[in-house]
PDB file of C-alpha atoms in Angstrom:
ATOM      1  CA  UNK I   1      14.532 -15.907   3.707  1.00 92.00           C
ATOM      2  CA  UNK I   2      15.084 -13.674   6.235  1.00 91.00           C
ATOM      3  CA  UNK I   3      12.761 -14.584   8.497  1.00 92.00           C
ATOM      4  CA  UNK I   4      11.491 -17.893   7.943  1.00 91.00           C
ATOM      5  CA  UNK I   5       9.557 -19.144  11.210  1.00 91.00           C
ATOM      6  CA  UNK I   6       7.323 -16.541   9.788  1.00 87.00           C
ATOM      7  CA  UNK I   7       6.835 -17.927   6.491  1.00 89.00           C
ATOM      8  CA  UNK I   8       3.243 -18.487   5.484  1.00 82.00           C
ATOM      9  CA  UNK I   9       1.473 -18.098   9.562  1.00 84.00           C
ATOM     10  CA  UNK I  10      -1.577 -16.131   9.491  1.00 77.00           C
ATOM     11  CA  UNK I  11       0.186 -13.108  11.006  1.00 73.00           C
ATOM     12  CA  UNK I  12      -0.327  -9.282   9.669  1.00 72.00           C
ATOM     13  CA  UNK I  13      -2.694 -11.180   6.855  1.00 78.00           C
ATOM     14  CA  UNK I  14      -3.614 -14.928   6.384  1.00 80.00           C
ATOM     15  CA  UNK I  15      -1.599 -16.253   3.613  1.00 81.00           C
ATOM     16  CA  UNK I  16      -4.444 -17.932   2.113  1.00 82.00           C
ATOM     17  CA  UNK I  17      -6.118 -14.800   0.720  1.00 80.00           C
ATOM     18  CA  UNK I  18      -3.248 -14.379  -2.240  1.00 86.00           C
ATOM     19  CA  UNK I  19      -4.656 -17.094  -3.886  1.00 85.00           C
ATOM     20  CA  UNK I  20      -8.079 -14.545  -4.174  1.00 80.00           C
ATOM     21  CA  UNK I  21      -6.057 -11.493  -4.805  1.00 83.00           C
ATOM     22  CA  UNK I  22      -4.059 -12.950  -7.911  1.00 85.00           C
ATOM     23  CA  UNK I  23      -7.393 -13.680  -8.965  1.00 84.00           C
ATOM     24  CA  UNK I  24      -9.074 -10.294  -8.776  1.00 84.00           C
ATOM     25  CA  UNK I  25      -6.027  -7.385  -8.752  1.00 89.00           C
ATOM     26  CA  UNK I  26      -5.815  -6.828 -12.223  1.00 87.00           C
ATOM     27  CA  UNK I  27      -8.400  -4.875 -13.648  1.00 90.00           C
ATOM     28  CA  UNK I  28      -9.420  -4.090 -10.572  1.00 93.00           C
ATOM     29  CA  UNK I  29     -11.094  -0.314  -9.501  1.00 95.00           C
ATOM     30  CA  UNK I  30      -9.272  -0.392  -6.286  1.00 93.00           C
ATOM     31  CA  UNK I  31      -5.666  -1.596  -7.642  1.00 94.00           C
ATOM     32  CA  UNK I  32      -5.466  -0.422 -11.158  1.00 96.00           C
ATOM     33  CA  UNK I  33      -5.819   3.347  -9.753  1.00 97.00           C
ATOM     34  CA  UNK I  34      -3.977   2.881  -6.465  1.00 97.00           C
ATOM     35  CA  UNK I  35      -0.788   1.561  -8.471  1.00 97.00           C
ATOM     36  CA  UNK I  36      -0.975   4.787 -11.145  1.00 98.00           C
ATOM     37  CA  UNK I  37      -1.001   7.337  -8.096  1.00 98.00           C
ATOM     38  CA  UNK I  38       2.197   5.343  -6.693  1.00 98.00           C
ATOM     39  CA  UNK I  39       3.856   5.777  -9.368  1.00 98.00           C
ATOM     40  CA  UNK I  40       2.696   9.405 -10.269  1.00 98.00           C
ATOM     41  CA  UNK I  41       3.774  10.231  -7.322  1.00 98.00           C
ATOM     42  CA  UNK I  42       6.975   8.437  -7.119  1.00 98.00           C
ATOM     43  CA  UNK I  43       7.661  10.507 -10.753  1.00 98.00           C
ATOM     44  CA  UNK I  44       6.774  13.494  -9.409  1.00 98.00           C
ATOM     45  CA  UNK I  45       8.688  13.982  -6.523  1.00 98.00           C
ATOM     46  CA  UNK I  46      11.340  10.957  -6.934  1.00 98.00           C
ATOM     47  CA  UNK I  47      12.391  11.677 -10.532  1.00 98.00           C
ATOM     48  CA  UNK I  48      16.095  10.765  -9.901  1.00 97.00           C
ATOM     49  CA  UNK I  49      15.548   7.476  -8.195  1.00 98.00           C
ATOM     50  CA  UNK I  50      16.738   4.460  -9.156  1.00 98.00           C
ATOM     51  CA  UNK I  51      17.096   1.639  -6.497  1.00 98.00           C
ATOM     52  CA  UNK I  52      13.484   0.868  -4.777  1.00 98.00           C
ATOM     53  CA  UNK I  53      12.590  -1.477  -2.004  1.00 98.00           C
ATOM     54  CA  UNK I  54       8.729  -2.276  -1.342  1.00 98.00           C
ATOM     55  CA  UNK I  55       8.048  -4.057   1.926  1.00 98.00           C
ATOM     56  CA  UNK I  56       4.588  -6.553   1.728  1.00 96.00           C
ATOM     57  CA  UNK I  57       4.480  -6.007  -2.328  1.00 97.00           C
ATOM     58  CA  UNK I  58       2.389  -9.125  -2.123  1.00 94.00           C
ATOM     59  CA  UNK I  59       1.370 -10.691  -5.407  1.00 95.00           C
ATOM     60  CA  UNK I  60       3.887  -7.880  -6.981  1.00 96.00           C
ATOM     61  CA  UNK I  61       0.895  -5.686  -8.224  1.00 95.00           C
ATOM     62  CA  UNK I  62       2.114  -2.179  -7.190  1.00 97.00           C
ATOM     63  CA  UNK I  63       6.142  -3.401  -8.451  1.00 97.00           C
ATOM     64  CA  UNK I  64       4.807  -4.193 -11.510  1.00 96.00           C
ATOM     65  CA  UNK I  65       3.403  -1.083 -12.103  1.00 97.00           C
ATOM     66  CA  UNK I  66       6.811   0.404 -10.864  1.00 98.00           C
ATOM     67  CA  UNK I  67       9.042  -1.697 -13.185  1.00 97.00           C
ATOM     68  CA  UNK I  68       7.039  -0.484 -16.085  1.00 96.00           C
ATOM     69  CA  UNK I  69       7.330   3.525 -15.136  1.00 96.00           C
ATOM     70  CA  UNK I  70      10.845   4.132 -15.535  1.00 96.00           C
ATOM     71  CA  UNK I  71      14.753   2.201 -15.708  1.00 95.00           C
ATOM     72  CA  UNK I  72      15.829   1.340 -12.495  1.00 97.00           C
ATOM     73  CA  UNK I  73      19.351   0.017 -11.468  1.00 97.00           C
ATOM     74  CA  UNK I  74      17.583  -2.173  -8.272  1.00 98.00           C
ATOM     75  CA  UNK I  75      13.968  -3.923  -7.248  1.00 98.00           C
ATOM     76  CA  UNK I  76      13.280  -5.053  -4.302  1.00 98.00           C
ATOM     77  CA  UNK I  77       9.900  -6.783  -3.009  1.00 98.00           C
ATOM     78  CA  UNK I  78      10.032  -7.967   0.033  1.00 98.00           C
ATOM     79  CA  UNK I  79       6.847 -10.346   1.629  1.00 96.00           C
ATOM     80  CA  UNK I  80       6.416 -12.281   4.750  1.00 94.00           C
ATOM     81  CA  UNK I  81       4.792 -15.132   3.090  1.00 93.00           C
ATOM     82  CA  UNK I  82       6.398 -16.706   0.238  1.00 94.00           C
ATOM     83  CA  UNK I  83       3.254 -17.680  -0.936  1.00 92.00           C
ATOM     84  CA  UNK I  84       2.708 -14.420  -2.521  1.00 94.00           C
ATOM     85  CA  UNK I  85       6.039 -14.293  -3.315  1.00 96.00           C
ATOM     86  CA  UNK I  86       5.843 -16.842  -5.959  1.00 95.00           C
ATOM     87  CA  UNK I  87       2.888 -14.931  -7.862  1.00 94.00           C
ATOM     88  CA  UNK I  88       5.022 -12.235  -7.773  1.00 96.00           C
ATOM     89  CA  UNK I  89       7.958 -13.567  -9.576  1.00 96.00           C
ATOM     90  CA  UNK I  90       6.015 -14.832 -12.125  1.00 95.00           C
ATOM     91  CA  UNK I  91       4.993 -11.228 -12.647  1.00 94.00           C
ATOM     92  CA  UNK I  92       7.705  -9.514 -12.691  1.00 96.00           C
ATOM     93  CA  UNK I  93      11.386  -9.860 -14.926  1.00 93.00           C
ATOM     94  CA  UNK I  94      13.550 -11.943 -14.170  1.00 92.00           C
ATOM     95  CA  UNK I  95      16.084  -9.298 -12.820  1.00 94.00           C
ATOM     96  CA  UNK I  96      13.868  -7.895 -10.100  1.00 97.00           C
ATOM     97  CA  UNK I  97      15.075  -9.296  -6.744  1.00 98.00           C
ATOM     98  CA  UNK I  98      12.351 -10.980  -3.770  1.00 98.00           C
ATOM     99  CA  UNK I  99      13.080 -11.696  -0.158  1.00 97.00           C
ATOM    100  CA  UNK I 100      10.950 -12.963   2.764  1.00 97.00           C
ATOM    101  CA  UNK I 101      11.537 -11.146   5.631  1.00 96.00           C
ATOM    102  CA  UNK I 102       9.264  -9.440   8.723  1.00 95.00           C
ATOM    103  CA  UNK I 103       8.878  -5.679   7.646  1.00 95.00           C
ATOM    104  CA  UNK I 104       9.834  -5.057  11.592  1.00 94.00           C
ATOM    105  CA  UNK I 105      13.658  -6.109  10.897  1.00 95.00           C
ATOM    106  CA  UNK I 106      14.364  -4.615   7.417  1.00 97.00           C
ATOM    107  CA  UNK I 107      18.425  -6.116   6.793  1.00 95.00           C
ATOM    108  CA  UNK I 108      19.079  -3.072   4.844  1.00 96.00           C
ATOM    109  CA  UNK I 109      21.115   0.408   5.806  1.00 97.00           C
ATOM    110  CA  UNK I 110      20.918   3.610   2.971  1.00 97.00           C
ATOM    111  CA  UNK I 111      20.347   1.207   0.157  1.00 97.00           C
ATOM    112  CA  UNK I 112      17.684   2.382  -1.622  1.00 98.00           C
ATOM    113  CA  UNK I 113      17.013   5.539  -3.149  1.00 98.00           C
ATOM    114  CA  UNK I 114      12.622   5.539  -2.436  1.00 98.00           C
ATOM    115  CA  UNK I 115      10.779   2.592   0.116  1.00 98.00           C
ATOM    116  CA  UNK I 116       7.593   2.313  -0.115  1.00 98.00           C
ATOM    117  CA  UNK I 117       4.707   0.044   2.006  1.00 98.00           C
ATOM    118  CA  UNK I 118       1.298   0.153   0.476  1.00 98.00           C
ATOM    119  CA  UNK I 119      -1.572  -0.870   2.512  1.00 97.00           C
ATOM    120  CA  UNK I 120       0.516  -2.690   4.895  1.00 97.00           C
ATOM    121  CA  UNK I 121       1.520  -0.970   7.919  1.00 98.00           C
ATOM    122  CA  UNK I 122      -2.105  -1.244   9.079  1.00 97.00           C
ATOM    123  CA  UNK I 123      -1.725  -4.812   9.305  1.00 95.00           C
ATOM    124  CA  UNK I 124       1.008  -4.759  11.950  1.00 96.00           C
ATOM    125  CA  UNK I 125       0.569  -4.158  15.873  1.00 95.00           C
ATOM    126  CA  UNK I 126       4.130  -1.730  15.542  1.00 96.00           C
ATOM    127  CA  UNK I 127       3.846   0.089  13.054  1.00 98.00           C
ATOM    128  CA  UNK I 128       6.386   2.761  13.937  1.00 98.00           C
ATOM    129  CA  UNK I 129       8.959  -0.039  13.932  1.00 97.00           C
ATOM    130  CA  UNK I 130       8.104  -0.607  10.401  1.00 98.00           C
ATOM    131  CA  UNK I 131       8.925   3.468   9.335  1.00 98.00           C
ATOM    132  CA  UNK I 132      11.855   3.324  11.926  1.00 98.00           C
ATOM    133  CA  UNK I 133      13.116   0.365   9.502  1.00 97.00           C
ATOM    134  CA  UNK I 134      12.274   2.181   5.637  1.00 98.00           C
ATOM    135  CA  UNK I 135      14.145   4.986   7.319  1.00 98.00           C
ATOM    136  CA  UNK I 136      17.340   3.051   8.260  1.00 98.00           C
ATOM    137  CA  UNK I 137      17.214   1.331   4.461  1.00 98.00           C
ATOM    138  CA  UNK I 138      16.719   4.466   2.710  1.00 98.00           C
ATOM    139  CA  UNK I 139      19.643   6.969   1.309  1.00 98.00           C
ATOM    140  CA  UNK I 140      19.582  10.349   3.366  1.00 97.00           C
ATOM    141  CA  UNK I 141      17.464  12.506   0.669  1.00 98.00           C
ATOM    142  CA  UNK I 142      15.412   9.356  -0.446  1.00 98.00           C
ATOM    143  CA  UNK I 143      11.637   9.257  -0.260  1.00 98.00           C
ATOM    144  CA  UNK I 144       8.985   7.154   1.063  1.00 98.00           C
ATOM    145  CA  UNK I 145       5.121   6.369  -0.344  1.00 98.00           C
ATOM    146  CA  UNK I 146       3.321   5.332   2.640  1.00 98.00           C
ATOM    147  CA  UNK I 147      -0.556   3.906   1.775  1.00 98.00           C
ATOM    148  CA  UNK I 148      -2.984   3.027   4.547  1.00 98.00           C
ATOM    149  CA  UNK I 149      -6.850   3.413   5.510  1.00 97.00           C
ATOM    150  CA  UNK I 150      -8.480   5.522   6.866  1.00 97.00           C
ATOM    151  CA  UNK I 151     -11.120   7.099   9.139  1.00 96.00           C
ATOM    152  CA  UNK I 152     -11.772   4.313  12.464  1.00 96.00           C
ATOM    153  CA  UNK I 153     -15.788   5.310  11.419  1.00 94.00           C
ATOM    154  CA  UNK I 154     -15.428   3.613   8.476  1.00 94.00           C
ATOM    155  CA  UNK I 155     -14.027  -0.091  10.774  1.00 94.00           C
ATOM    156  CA  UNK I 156     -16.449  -3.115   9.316  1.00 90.00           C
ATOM    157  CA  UNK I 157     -16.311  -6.758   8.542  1.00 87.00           C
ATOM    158  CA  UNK I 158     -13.992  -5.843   6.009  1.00 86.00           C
ATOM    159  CA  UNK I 159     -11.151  -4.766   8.260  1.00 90.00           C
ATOM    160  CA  UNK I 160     -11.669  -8.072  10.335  1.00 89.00           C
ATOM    161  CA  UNK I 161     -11.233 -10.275   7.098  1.00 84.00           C
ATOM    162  CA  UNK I 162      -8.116  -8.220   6.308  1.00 87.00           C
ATOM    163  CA  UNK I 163      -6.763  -8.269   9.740  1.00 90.00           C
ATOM    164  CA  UNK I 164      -6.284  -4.908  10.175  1.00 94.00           C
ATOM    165  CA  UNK I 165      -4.955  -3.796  13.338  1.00 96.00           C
ATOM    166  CA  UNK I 166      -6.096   0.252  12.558  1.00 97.00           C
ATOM    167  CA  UNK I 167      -7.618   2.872  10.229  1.00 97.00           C
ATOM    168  CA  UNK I 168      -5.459   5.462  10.494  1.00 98.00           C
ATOM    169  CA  UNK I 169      -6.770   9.348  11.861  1.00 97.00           C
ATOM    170  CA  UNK I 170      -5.843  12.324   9.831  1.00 93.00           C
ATOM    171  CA  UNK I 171      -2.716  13.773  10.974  1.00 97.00           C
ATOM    172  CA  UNK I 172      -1.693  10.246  12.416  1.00 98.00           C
ATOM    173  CA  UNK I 173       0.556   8.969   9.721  1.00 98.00           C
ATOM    174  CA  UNK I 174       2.138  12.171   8.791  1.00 98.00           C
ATOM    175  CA  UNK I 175       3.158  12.568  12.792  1.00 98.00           C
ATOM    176  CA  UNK I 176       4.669   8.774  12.728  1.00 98.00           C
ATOM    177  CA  UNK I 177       6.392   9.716   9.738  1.00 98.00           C
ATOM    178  CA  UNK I 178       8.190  12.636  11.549  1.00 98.00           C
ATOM    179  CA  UNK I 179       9.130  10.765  14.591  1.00 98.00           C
ATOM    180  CA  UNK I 180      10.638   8.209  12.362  1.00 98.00           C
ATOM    181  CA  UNK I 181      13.022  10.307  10.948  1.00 98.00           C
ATOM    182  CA  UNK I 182      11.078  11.700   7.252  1.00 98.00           C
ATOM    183  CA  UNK I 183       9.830  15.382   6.300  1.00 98.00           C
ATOM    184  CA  UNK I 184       6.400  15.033   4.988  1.00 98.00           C
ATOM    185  CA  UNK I 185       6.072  16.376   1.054  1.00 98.00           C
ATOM    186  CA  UNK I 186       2.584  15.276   0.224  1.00 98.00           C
ATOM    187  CA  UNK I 187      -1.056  14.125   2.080  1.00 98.00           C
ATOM    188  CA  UNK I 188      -3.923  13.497   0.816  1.00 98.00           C
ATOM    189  CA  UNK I 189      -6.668  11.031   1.129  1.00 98.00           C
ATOM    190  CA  UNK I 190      -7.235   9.050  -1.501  1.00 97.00           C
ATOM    191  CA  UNK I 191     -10.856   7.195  -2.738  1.00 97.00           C
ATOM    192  CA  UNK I 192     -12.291  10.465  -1.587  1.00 97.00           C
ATOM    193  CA  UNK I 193     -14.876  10.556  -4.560  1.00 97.00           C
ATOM    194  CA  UNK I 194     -16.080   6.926  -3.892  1.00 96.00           C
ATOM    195  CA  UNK I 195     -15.989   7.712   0.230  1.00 96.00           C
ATOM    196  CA  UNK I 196     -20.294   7.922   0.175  1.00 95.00           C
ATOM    197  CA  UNK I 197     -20.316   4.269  -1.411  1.00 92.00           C
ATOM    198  CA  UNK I 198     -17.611   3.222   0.628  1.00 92.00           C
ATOM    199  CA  UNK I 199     -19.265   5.006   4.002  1.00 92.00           C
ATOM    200  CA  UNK I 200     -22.900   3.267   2.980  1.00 90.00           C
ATOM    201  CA  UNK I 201     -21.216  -0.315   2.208  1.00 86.00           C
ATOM    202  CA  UNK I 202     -19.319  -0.374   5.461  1.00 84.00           C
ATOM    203  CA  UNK I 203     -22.081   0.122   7.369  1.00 83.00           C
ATOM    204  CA  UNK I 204     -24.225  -2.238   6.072  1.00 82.00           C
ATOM    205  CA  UNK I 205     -21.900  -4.640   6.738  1.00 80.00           C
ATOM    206  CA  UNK I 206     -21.789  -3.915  10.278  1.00 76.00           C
ATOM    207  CA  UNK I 207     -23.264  -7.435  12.241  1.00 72.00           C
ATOM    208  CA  UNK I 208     -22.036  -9.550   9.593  1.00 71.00           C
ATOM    209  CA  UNK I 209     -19.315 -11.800   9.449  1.00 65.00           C
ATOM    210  CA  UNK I 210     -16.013 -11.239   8.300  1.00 58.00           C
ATOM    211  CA  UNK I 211     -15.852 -12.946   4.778  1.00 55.00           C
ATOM    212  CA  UNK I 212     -14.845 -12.402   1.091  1.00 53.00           C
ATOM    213  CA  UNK I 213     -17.615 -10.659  -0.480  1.00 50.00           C
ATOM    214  CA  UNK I 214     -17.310  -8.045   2.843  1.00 47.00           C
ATOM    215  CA  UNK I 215     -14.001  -7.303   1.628  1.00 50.00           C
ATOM    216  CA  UNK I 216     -15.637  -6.137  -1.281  1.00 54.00           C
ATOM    217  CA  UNK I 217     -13.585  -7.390  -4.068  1.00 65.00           C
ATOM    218  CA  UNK I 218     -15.762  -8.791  -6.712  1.00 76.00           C
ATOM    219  CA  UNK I 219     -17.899  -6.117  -8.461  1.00 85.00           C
ATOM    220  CA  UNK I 220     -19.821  -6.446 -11.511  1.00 90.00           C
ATOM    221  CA  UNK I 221     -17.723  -5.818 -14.674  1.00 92.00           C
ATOM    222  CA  UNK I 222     -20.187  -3.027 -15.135  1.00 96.00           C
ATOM    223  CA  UNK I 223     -19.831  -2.015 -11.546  1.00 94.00           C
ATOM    224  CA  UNK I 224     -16.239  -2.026 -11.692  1.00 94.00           C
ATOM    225  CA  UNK I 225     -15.187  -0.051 -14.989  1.00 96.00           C
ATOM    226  CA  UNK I 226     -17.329   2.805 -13.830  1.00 97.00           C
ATOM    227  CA  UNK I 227     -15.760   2.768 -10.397  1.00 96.00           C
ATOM    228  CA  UNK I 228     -12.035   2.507 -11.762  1.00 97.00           C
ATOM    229  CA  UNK I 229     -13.200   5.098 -14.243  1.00 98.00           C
ATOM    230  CA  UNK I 230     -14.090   7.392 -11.567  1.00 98.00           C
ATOM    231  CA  UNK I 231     -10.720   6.407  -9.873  1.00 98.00           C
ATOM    232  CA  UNK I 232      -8.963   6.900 -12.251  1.00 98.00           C
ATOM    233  CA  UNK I 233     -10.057  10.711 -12.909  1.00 98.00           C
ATOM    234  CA  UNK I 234      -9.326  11.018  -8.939  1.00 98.00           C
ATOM    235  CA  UNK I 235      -5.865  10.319  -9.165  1.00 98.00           C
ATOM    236  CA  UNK I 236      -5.366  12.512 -12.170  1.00 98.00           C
ATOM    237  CA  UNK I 237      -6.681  15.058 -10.507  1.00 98.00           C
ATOM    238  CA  UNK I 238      -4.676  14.680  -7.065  1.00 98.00           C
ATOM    239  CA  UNK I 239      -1.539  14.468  -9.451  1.00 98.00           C
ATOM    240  CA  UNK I 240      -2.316  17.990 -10.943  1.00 97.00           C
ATOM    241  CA  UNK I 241      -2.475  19.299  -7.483  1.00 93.00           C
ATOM    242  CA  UNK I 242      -5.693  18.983  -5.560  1.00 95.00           C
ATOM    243  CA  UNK I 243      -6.144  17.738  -1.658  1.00 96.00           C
ATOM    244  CA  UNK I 244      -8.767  15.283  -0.764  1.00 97.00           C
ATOM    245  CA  UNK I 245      -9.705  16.341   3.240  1.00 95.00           C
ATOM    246  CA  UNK I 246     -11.825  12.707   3.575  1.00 97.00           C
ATOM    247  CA  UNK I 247     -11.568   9.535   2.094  1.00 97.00           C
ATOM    248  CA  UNK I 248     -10.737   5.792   2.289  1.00 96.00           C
ATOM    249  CA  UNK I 249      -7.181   6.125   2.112  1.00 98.00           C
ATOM    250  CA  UNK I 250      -4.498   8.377   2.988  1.00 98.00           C
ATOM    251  CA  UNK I 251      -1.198   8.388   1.215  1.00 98.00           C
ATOM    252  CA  UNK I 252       1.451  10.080   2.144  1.00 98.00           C
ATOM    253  CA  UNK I 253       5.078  10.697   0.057  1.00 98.00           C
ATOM    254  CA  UNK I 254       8.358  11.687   2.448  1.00 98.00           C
ATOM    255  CA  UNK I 255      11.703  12.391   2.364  1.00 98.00           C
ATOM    256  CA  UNK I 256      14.281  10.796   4.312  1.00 98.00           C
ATOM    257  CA  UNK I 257      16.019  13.879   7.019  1.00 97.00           C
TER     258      UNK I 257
END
């Protein structure tokens, strides 16, 4: 524990909500998808690497995906709250490694071959600091998968529940990227195809209080194998090449300069 007066405070995200996201991730539309573009990406551009480090891997959803894509030598997940630590090691093998630490003071200098932070720097008021620490911890050459939200129209209920501190502009990530010290490979937005569900949701939700169901994480089984199904043919298509302009997300692969 790196940073342990941290541990478990309702700071970047309230620790209780991992107890709902164990619950819901797998199977999910939103993470099922989200984890097979990391990883297609990660293979497509960061074929050679072999030591990883994600910072705010959560419940381990994302690393789990990662462990299964390929042999690595080193993985890291690193969490503030060691309550989501501890679904995470019971989801991943035994030789992956975990640390609690604030993603602001990364201990780590050119360790790791790729870094990664997926739907997390949008939680924290400096997020530069964050990039300016991947950088430092990643091998000259390495990459970095970057995931956040976007579009500030889109703001609702939602991003209150999740304590967001943004949604991210196009262009805005790529630029913090640069000044960080990475060379942008890839952009796109992601959940472009599910953007006029997402658009008409978020604005119905506008008045309302912050809760659970605003977050929107428990469709219909129905509801939800037709949206990872549509998902699902949006990252295939992103990995053979096409650029979303709009959509929920933005993610965004670099290589350390």
């Amino acid at each position: 524990m790196f940073a342990p007066g941290l541990a478990d405070t309702v700071s970047g995200v309230d620790p209780k909500g991992f107890d709902a996201l164990a619950k819901v991730e797998v199977g999910h539309f939103w993470f099922v998808p989200r984890g097979q573009l990391i990883v297609g990406l990660s293979d497509k551009y960061f074929p050679q690497a072999r030591n990883f480090l994600e910072v705010g891997c959560g419940t381990g959803t994302v690393l789990r995906a990662m462990a299964g894509s390929r042999s690595w030598e080193r993985l890291v997940g690193s969490e503030l709250h060691p309550s989501g630590l501890a679904y995470a090691r019971k989801r991943l093998p035994a030789g992956v490694e975990f640390v609690q630490m604030d993603a602001r003071d990364i201990p780590a200098v050119r360790l790791f071959d790729l870094t990664g932070a997926f739907d997390v720097i949008e939680h924290i008021p400096d997020d530069e600091a964050v990039l300016r620490g991947l950088r430092a911890a990643t091998r000259p050459g390495g990459g970095i998968i970057v995931t956040v939200p976007q579009h500030p129209s889109l703001w609702s209920p939602a991003d209150d529940f999740a304590h967001h501190q943004r949604r991210y502009r196009r262009g805005e990530l790529e630029d913090k990227l640069c000044r960080s010290g990475f060379e942008v490979l890839f952009s796109s937005s992601y959940t472009a195809l599910l953007l006029p569900l997402m658009a008409i949701s978020r604005l119905s939700q506008r008045g309302k209080a912050a809760s659970l169901e605003a977050y929107e994480f428990t469709p219909s089984r129905l509801v939800n194998c037709a949206l990872t199904a549509i998902l699902r043919a949006e990252v295939g298509m992103t990995l053979a090449g096409w650029r979303w302009p709009a959509g929920g997300s933005r993610v965004v692969v670099a290589r350390a300069v």
